[in-house]
Coordinates of C-alpha atoms in Angstrom, one line a residue:
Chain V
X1447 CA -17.1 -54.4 7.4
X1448 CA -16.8 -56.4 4.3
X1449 CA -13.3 -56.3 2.6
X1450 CA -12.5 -56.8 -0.9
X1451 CA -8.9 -58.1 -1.8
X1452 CA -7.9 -58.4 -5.3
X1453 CA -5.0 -60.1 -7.4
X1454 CA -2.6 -59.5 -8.8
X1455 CA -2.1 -56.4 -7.7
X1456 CA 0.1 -55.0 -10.8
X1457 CA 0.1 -57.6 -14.1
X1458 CA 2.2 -56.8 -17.5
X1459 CA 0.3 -58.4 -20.2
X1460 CA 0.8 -58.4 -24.3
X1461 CA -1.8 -56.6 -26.6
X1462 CA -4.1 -60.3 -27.6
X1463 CA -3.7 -61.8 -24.3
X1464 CA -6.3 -63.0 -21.9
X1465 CA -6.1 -61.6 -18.8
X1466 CA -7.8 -62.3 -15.1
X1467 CA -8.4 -60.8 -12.5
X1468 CA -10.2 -62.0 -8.8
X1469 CA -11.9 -60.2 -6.0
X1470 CA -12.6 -62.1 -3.0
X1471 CA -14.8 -60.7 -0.3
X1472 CA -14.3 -61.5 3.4
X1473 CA -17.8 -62.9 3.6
X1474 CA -20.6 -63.5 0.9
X1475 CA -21.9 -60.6 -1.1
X1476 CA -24.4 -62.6 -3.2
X1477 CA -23.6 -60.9 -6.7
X1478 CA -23.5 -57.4 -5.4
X1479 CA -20.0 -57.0 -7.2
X1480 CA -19.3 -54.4 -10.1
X1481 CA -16.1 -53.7 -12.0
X1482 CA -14.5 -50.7 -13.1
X1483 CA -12.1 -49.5 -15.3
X1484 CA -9.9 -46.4 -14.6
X1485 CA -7.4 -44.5 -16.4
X1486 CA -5.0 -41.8 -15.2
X1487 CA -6.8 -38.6 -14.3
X1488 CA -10.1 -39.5 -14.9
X1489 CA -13.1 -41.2 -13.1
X1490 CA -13.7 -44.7 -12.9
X1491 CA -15.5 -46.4 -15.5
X1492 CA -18.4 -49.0 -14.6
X1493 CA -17.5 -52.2 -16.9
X1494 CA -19.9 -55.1 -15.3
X1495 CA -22.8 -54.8 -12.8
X1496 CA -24.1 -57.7 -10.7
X1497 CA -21.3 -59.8 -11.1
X1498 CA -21.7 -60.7 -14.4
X1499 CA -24.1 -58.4 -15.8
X1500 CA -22.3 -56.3 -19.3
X1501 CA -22.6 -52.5 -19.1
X1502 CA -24.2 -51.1 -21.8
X1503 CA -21.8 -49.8 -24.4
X1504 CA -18.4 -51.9 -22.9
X1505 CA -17.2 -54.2 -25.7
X1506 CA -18.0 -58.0 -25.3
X1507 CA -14.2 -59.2 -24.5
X1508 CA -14.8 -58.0 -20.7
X1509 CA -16.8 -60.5 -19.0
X1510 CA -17.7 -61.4 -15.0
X1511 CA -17.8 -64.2 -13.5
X1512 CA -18.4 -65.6 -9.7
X1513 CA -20.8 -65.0 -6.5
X1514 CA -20.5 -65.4 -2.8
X1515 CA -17.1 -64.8 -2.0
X1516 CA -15.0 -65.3 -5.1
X1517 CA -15.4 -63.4 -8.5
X1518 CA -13.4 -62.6 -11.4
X1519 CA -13.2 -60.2 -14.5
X1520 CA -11.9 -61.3 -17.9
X1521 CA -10.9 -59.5 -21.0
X1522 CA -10.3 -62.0 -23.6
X1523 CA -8.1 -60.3 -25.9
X1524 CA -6.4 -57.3 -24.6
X1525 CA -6.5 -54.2 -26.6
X1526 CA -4.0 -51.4 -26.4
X1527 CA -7.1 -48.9 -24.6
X1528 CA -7.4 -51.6 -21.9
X1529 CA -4.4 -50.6 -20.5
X1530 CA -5.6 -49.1 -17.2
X1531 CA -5.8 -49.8 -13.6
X1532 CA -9.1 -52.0 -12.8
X1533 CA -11.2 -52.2 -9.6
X1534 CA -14.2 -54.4 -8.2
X1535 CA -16.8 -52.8 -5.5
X1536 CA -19.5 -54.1 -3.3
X1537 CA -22.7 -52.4 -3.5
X1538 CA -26.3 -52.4 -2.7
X1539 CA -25.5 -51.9 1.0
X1540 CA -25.1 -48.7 3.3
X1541 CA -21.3 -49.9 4.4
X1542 CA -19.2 -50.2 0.5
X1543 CA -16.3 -51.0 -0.3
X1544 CA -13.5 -51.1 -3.5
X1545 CA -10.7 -53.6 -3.6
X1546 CA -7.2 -52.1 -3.9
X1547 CA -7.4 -51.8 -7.4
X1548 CA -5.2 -54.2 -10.0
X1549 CA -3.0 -52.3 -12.4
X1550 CA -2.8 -53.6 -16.2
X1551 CA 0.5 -52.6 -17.9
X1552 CA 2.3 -53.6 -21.2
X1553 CA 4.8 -56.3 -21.2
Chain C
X661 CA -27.7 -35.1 -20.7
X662 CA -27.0 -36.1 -17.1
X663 CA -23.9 -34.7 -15.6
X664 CA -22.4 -34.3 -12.1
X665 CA -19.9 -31.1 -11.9
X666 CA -17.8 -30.8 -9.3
X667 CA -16.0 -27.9 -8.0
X668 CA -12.3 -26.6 -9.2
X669 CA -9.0 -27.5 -7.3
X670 CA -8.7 -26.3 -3.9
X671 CA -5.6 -25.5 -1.9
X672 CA -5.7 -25.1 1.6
X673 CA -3.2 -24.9 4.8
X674 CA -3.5 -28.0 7.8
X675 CA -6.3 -26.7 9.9
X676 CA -8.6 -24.8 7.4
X677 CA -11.8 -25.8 7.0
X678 CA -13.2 -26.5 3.2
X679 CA -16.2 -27.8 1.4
X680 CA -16.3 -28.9 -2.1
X681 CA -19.9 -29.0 -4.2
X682 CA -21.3 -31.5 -6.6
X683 CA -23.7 -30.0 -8.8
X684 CA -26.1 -32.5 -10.5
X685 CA -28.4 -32.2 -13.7
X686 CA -30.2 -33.8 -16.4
X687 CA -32.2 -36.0 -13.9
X688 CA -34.1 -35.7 -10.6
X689 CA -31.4 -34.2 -8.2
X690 CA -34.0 -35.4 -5.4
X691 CA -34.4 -39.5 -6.3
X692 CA -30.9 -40.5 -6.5
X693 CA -27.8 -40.9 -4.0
X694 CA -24.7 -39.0 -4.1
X695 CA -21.8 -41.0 -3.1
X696 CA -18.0 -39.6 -2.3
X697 CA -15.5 -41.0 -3.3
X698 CA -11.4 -40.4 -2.2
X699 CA -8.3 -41.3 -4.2
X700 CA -5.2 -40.5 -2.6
X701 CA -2.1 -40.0 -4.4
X702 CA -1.1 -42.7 -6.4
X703 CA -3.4 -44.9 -4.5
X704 CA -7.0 -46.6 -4.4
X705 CA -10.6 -45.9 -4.3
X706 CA -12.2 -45.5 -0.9
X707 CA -15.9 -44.7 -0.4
X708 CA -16.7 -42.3 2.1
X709 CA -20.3 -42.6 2.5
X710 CA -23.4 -41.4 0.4
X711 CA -26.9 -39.0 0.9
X712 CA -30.4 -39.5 -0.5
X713 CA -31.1 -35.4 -1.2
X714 CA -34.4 -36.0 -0.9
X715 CA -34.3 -36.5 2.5
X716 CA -30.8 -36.1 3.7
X717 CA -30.3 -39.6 5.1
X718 CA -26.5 -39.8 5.5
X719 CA -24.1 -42.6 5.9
X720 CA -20.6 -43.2 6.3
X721 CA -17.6 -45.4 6.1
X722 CA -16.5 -45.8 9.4
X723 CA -13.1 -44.9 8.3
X724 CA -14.7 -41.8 7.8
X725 CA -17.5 -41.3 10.3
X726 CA -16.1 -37.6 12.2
X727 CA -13.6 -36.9 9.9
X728 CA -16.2 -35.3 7.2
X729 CA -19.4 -34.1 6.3
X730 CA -21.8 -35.0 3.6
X731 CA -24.4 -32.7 3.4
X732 CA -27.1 -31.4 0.4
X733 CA -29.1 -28.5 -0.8
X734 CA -31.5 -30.2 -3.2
X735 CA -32.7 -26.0 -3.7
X736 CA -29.5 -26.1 -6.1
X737 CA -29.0 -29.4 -6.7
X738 CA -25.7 -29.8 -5.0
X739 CA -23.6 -31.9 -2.8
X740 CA -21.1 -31.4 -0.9
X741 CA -18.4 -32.4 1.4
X742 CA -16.7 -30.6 3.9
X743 CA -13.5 -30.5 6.4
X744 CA -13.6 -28.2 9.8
X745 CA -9.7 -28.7 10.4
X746 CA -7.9 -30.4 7.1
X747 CA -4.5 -32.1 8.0
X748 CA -2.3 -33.1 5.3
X749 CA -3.6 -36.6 5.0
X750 CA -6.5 -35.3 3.1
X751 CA -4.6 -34.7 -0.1
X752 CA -6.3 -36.5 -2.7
X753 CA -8.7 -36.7 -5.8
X754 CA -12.3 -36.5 -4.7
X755 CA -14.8 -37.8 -6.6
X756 CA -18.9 -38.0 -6.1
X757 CA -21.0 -40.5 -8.6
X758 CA -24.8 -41.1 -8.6
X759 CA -25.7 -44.8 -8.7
X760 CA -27.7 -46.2 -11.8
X761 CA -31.4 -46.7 -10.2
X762 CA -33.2 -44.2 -8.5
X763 CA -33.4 -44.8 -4.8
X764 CA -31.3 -47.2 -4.8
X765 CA -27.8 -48.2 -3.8
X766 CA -27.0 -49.1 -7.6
X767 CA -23.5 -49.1 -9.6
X768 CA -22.2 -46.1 -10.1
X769 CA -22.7 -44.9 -13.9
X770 CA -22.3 -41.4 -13.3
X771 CA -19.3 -39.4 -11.9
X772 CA -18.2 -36.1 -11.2
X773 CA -14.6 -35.0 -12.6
X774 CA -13.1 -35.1 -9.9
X775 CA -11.9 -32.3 -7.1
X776 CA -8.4 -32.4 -6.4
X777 CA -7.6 -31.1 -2.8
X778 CA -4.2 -30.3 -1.7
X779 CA -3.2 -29.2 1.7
X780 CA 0.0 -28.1 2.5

């Protein structure tokens, strides 16, 4: 199976900062990567879609980058509601997977 | 409006059985997958493995292959996911999500709330 490893794992960060973070696959997923956004308690959030692809509706300072093995989401100026734990997943296939997750907190 | 509702909080003993439901509308209940989804305490998101209700066609994480069931009644539009013999291990947030395209194995745009299962 394919396995998804993000970093950082936890990153503190100040409200206007840009932020990154990378998912690397094990072996190449084309751009079959999507990101998500979740907050405690509720269900995750799809942010970007094939890679780089914007979700309808998610403001423009998220954006995706990368294919085959190494990809990466950026927010360009972090807001206060971007607080929140953020997670990539590998899709389009019958075996899917998420990466551990990467937790955004204030510095 | 399409929704996927998911049923309440369920505590159980180690060695009960359980299934939990995920009840789909708004859209053709028959066309899309159902995927599950598990969140242990504190932790990640794992997938557990996904059905087409129109034809039950069910996979599975291998991490997961025997240890549940995925299962539909596309009568009632429902999912569900069951345990013969829960051990304490299964405490976590369950959550199912239908991908974006119909038929396909798409992003997930639509979730259920979530189904907390506690066993102890």
């Amino acid at each position: 199976d394919i396995q998804l490893t993000q970093s950082p794992s936890t990153l503190s960060a100040s409200v206007g900062d840009r932020v990154t973070i990378t998912c690397r696959a094990s072996q190449s997923i084309s751009s079959w990567l999507a990101w998500y956004q979740q907050k405690p308690g509720k269900a995750p959030k799809l942010l970007i879609y094939k890679a780089s692809s914007l979700e309808s509706g998610v403001p423009s300072r998220f954006s995706g980058s990368g294919s085959g093995t190494e990809f990466t989401l950026t927010i360009s100026s972090l807001q206060p509601d971007d607080f929140a734990t953020y997670y990539c997943h590998h899709y389009n296939t019958y075996s899917q997977t998420f990466g551990q997750g990467t937790k955004v907190g204030i510095k | 409006e399409v929704q996927l509702v998911q049923s309440g909080a369920a505590v159980k003993k180690p060695g009960e059985s359980l299934k939990i439901s995920c009840q789909g509308s708004g859209y053709s209940f028959t066309s899309y997958w159902i995927a599950w989804v598990r969140q242990m305490p504190g932790r990640g998101l794992e997938w557990m493995g996904i059905i087409y209700p129109g034809d039950s066609d069910t996979r599975y994480s291998p991490s997961f292959q025997g240890q549940v069931t995925i299962s539909a009644d596309k009568s009632i539009s429902t999912a569900y996911l069951q345990w013969s013999s829960l051990k304490a291990s299964d405490t976590a947030m369950y959550f199912c999500a239908r991908p974006r395209a119909d038929g396909g194995l798409d992003v997930y745009d639509i979730w259920g709330q979530g189904t907390l299962v506690t066993v102890s």
